[in-house]
PDB file of C-alpha atoms in Angstrom:
ATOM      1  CA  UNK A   1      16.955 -34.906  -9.060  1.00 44.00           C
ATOM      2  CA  UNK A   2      16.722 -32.815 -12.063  1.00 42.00           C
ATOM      3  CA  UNK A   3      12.851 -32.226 -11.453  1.00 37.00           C
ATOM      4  CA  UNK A   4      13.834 -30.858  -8.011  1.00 43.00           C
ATOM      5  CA  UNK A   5      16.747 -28.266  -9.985  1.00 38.00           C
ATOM      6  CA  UNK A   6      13.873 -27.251 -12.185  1.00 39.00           C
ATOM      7  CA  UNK A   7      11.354 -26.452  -9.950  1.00 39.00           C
ATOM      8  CA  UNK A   8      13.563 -24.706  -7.560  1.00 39.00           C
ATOM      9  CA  UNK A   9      14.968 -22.796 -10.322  1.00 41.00           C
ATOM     10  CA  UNK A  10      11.073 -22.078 -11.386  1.00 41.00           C
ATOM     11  CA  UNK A  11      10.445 -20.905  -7.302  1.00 40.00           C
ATOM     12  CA  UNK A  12      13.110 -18.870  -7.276  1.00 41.00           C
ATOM     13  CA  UNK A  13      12.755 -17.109 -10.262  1.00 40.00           C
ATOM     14  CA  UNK A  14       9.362 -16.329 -10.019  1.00 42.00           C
ATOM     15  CA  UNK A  15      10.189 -14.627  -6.315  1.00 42.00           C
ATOM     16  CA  UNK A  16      13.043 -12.869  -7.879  1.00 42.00           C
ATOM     17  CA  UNK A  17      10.768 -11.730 -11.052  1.00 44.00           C
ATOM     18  CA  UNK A  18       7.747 -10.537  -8.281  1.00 48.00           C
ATOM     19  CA  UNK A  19      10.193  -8.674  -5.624  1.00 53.00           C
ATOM     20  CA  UNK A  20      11.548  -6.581  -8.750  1.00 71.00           C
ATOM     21  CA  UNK A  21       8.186  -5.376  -9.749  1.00 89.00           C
ATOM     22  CA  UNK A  22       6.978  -4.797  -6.257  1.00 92.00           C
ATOM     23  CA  UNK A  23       7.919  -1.397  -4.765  1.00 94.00           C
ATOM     24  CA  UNK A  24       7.850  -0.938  -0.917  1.00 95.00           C
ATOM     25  CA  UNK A  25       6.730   2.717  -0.125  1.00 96.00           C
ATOM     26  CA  UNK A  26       9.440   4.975   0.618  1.00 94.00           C
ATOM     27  CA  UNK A  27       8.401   8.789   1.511  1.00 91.00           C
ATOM     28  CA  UNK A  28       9.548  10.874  -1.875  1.00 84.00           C
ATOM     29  CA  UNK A  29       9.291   8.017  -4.150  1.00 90.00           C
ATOM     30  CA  UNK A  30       8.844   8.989  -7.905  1.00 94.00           C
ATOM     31  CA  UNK A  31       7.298   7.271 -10.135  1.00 96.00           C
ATOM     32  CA  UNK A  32       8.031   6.911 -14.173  1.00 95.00           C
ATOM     33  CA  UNK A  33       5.763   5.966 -16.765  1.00 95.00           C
ATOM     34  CA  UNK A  34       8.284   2.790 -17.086  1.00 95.00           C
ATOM     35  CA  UNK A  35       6.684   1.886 -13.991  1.00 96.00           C
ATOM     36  CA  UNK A  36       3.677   1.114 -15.259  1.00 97.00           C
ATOM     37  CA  UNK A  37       3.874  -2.331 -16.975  1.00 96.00           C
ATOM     38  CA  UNK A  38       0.320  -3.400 -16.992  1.00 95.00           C
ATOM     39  CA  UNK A  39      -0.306  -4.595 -20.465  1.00 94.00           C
ATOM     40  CA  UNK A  40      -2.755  -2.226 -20.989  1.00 95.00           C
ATOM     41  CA  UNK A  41      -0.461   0.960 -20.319  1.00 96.00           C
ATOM     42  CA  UNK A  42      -0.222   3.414 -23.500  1.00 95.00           C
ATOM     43  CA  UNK A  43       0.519   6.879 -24.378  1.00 95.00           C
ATOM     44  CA  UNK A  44      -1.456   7.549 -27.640  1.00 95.00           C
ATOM     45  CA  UNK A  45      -3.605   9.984 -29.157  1.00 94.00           C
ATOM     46  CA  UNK A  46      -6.320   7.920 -30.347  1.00 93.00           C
ATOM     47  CA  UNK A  47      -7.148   7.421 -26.679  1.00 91.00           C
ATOM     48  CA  UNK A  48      -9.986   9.508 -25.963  1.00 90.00           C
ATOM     49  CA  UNK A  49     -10.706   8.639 -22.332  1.00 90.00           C
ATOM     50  CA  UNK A  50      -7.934   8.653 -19.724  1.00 91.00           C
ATOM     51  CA  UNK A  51      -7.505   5.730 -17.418  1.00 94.00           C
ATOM     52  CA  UNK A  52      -5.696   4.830 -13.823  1.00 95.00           C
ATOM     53  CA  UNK A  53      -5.234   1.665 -12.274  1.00 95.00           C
ATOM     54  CA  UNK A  54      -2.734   2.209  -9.571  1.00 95.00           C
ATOM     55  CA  UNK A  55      -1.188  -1.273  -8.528  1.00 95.00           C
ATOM     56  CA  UNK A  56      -1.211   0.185  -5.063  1.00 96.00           C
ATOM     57  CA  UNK A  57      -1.606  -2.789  -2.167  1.00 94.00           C
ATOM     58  CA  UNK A  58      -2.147  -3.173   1.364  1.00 92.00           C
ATOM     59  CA  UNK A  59      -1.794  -6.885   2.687  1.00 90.00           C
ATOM     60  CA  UNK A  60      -1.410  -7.771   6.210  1.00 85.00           C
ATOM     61  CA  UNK A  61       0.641 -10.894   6.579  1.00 81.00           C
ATOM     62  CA  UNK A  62       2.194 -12.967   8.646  1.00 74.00           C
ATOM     63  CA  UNK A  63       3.672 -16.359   9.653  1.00 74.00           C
ATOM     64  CA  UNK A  64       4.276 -17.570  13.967  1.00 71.00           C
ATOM     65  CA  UNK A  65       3.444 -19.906  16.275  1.00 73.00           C
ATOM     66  CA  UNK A  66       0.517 -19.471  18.688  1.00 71.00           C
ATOM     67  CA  UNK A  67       3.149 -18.331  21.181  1.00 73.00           C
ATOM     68  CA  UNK A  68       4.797 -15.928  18.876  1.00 74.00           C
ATOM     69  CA  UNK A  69       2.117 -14.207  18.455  1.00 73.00           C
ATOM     70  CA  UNK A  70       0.281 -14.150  21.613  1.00 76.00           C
ATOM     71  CA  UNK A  71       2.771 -12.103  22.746  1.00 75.00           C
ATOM     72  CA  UNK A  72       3.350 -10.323  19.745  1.00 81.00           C
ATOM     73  CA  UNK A  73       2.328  -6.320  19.802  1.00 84.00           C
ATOM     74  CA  UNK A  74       3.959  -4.567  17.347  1.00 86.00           C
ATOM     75  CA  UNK A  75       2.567  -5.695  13.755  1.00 86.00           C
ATOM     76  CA  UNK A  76       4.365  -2.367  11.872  1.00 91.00           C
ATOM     77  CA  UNK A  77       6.098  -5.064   9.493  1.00 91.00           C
ATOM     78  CA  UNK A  78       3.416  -7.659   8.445  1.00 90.00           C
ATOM     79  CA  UNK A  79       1.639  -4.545   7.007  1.00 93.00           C
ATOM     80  CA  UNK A  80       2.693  -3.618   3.611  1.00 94.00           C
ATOM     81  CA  UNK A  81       1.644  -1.128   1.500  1.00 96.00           C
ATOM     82  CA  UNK A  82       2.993  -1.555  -1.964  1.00 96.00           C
ATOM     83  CA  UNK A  83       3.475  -0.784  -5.606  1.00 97.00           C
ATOM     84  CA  UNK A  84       3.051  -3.668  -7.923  1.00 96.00           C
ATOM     85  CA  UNK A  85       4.188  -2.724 -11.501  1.00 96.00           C
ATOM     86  CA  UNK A  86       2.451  -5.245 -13.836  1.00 95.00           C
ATOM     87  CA  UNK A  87      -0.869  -4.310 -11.884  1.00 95.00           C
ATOM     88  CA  UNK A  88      -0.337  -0.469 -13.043  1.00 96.00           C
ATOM     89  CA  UNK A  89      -1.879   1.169 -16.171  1.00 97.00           C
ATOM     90  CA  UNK A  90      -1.853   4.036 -17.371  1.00 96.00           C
ATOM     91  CA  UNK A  91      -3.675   5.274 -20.286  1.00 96.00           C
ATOM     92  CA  UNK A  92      -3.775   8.835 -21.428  1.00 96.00           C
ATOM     93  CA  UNK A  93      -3.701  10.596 -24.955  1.00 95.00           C
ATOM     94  CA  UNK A  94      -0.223  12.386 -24.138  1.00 95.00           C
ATOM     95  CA  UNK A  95       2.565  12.734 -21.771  1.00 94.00           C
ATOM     96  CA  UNK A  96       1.219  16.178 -19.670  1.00 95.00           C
ATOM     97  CA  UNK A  97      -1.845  13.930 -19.320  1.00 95.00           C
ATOM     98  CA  UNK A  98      -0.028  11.036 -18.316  1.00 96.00           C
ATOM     99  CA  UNK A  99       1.944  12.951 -15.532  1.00 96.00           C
ATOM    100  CA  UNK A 100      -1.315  14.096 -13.822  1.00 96.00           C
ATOM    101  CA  UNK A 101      -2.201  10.291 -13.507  1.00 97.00           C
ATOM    102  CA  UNK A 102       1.053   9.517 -12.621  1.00 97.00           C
ATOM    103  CA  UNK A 103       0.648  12.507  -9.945  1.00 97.00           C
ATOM    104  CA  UNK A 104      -2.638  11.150  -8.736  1.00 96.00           C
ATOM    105  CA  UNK A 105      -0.996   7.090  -8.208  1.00 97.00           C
ATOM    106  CA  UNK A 106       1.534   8.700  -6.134  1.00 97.00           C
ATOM    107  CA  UNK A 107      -1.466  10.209  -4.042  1.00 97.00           C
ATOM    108  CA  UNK A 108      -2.753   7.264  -3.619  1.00 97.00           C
ATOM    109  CA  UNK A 109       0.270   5.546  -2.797  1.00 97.00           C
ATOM    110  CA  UNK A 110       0.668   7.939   0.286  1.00 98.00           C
ATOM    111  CA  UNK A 111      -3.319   7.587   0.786  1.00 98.00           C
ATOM    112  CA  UNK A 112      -2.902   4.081   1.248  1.00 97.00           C
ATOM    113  CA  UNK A 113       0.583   4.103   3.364  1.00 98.00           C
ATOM    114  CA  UNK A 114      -1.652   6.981   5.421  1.00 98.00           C
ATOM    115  CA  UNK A 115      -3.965   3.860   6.175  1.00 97.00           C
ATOM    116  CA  UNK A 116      -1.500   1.076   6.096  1.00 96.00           C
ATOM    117  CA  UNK A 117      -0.325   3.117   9.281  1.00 97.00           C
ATOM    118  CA  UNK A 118      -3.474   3.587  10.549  1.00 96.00           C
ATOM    119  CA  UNK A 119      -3.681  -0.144  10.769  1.00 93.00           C
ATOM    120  CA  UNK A 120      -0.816  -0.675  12.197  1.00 93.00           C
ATOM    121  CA  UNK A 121      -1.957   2.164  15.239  1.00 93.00           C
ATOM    122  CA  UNK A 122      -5.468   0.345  15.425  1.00 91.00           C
ATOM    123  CA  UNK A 123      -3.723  -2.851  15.609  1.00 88.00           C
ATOM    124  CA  UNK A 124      -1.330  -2.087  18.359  1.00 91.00           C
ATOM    125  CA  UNK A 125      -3.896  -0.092  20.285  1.00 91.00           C
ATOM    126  CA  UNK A 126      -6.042  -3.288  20.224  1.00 87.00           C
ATOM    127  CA  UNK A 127      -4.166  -6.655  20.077  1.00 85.00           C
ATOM    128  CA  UNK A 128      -4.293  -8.046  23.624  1.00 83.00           C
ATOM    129  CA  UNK A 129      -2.259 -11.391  24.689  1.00 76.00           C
ATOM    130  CA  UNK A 130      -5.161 -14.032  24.443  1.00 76.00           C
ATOM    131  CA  UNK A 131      -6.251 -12.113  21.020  1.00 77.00           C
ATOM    132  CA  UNK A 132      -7.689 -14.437  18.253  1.00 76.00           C
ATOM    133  CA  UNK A 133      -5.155 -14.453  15.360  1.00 72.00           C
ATOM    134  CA  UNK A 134      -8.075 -12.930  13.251  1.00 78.00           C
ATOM    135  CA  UNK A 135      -8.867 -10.376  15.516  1.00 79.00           C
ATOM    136  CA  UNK A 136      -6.985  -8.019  12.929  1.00 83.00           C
ATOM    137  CA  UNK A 137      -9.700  -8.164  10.203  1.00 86.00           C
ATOM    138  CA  UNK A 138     -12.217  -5.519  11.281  1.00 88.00           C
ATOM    139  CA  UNK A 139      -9.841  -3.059  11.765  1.00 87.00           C
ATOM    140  CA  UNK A 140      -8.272  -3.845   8.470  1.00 89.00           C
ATOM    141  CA  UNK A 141     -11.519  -4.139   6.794  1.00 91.00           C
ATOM    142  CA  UNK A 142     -12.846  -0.483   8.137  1.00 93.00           C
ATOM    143  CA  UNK A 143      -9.264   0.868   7.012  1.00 93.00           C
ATOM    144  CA  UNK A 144      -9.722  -0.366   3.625  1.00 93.00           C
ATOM    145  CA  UNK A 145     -12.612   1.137   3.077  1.00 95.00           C
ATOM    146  CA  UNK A 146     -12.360   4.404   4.783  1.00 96.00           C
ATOM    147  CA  UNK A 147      -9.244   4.841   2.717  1.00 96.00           C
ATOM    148  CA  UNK A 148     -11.183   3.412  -0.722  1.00 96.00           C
ATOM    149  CA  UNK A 149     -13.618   6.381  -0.474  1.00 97.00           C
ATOM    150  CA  UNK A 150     -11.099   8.992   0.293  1.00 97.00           C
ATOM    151  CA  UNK A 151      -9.283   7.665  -2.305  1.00 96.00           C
ATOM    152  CA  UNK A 152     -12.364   7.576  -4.956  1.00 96.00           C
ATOM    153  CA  UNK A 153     -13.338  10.689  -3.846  1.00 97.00           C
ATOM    154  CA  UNK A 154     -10.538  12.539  -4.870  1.00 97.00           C
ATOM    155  CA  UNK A 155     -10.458  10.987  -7.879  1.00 96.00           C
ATOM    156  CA  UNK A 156     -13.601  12.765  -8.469  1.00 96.00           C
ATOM    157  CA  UNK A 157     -12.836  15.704  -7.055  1.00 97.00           C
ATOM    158  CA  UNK A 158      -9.804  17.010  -9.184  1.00 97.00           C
ATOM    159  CA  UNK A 159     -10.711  15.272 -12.291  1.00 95.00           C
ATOM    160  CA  UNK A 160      -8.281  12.373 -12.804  1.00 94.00           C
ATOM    161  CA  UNK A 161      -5.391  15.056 -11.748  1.00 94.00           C
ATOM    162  CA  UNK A 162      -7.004  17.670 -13.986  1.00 95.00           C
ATOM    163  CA  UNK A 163      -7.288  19.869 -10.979  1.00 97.00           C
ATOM    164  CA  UNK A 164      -3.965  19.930 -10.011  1.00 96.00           C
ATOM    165  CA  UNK A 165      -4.326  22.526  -7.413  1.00 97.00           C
ATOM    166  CA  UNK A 166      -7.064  20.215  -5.352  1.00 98.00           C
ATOM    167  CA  UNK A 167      -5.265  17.009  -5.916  1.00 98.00           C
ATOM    168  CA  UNK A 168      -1.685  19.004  -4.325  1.00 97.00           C
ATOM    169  CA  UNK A 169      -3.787  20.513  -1.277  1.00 98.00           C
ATOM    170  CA  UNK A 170      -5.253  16.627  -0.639  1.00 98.00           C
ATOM    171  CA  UNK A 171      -1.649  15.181  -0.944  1.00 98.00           C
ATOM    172  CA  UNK A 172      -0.210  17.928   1.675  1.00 98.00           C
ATOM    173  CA  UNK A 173      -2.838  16.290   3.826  1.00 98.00           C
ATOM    174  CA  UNK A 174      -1.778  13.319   3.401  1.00 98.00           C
ATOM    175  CA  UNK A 175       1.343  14.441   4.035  1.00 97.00           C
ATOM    176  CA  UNK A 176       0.984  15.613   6.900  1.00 97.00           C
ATOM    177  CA  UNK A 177      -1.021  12.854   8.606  1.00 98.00           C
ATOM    178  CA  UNK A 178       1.818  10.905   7.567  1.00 97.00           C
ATOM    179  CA  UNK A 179       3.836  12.461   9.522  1.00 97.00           C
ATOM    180  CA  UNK A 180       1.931  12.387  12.386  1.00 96.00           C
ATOM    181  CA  UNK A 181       1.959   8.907  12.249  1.00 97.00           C
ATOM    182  CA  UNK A 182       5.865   8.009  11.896  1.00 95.00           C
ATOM    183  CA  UNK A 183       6.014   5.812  14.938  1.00 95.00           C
ATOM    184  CA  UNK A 184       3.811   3.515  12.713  1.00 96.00           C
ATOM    185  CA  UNK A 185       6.291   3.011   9.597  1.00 96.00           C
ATOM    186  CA  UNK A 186       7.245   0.055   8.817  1.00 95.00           C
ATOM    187  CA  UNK A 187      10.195  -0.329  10.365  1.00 94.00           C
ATOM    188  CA  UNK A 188       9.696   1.626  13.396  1.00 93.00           C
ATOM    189  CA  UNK A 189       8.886   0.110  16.960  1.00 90.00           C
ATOM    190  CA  UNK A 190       5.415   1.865  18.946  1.00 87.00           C
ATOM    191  CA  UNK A 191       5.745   3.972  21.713  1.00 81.00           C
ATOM    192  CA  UNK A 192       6.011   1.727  25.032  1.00 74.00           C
ATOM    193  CA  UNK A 193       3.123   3.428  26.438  1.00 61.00           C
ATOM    194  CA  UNK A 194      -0.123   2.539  25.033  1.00 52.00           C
ATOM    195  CA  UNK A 195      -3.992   4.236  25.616  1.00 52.00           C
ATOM    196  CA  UNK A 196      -5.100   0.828  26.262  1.00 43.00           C
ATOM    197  CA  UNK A 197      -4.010  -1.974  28.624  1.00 40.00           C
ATOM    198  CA  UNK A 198      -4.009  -5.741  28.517  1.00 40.00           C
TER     199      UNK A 198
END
């Protein structure tokens, strides 16, 4: 009985521990250097080369019956595009330097909630009722990678967040496509009427 306490107590404290360092986007989040709790993350002047890893995620998932989802469409919530704290690092020789990396994550968080919607279009464009349950991975796969060399490019492009001028006319891109995709949030339902038919 005791072995049962302990490992539910072990379960449920490991969920609790990962849902705190996992941030769901949200349009206008900021982020803080405290946010960045890979164990690799420091602010010092002996570092001579800065370095990003942004802890930014997109993971399609989800759990139903055959029946579910054959007749499933809309798949805007089993795509997440997330934040995951002890997967960020940040390492920069001083603070300005560290907010232009911190400038360029939140880029790519957009970037990849930009693509995270994407999927989510492609998805419900394409899912049909007798669709395999894997039918999702191509479009997921293309997604990924169409938003990995946007993503790199820019990274090349304005230096790390050196050129803060390119990196804040990429973003307003972003942006905007964003916006132009806000019936493909999260939490929001598709238009009824679709391009394609079943």
């Amino acid at each position: 009985m005791s072995y049962r306490l302990v490992l539910l107590f072990l379960v449920l404290t490991t969920w609790l521990y990962s849902q705190e360092n996992r941030i769901d986007w949200s349009p206008g989040h900021t982020f803080i250097i405290e946010d960045f709790q890979g164990s690799k993350t420091v602010i010092s002047e002996d570092i001579d080369k800065v370095f990003v890893q942004s802890g930014v995620m997109l993971d399609f998932a989800f759990q139903m019956s055959n029946i579910e989802f054959m007749f499933t469409k809309n798949f805007n919530s089993k795509v997440s595009c997330t934040f995951q704290k002890d997967a960020a690092v940040i390492m920069a020789a001083d603070s300005l330097e560290a907010e232009r990396l911190i400038a360029l994550v939140k880029f790519d968080f957009d970037l990849s909630e930009l693509y995270a919607r994407k999927i989510r279009k492609e998805l419900f464009e394409n899912k049909k009722t007798f669709s395999d349950a894997t039918f999702f991975q191509p479009y997921f796969d293309k997604m990924v990678t169409e938003r990995n060399k946007i993503s790199s490019r820019v990274y090349l492009e304005t230096n790390f967040g050196k050129k803060e001028a390119v990196l804040s006319k990429e973003h307003e891109a972003v942006k905007s496509e964003l916006l132009a995709l806000s019936d493909f949030c999260k939490e929001c339902k598709p238009p009824k009427n679709r391009n394609t038919s079943n």
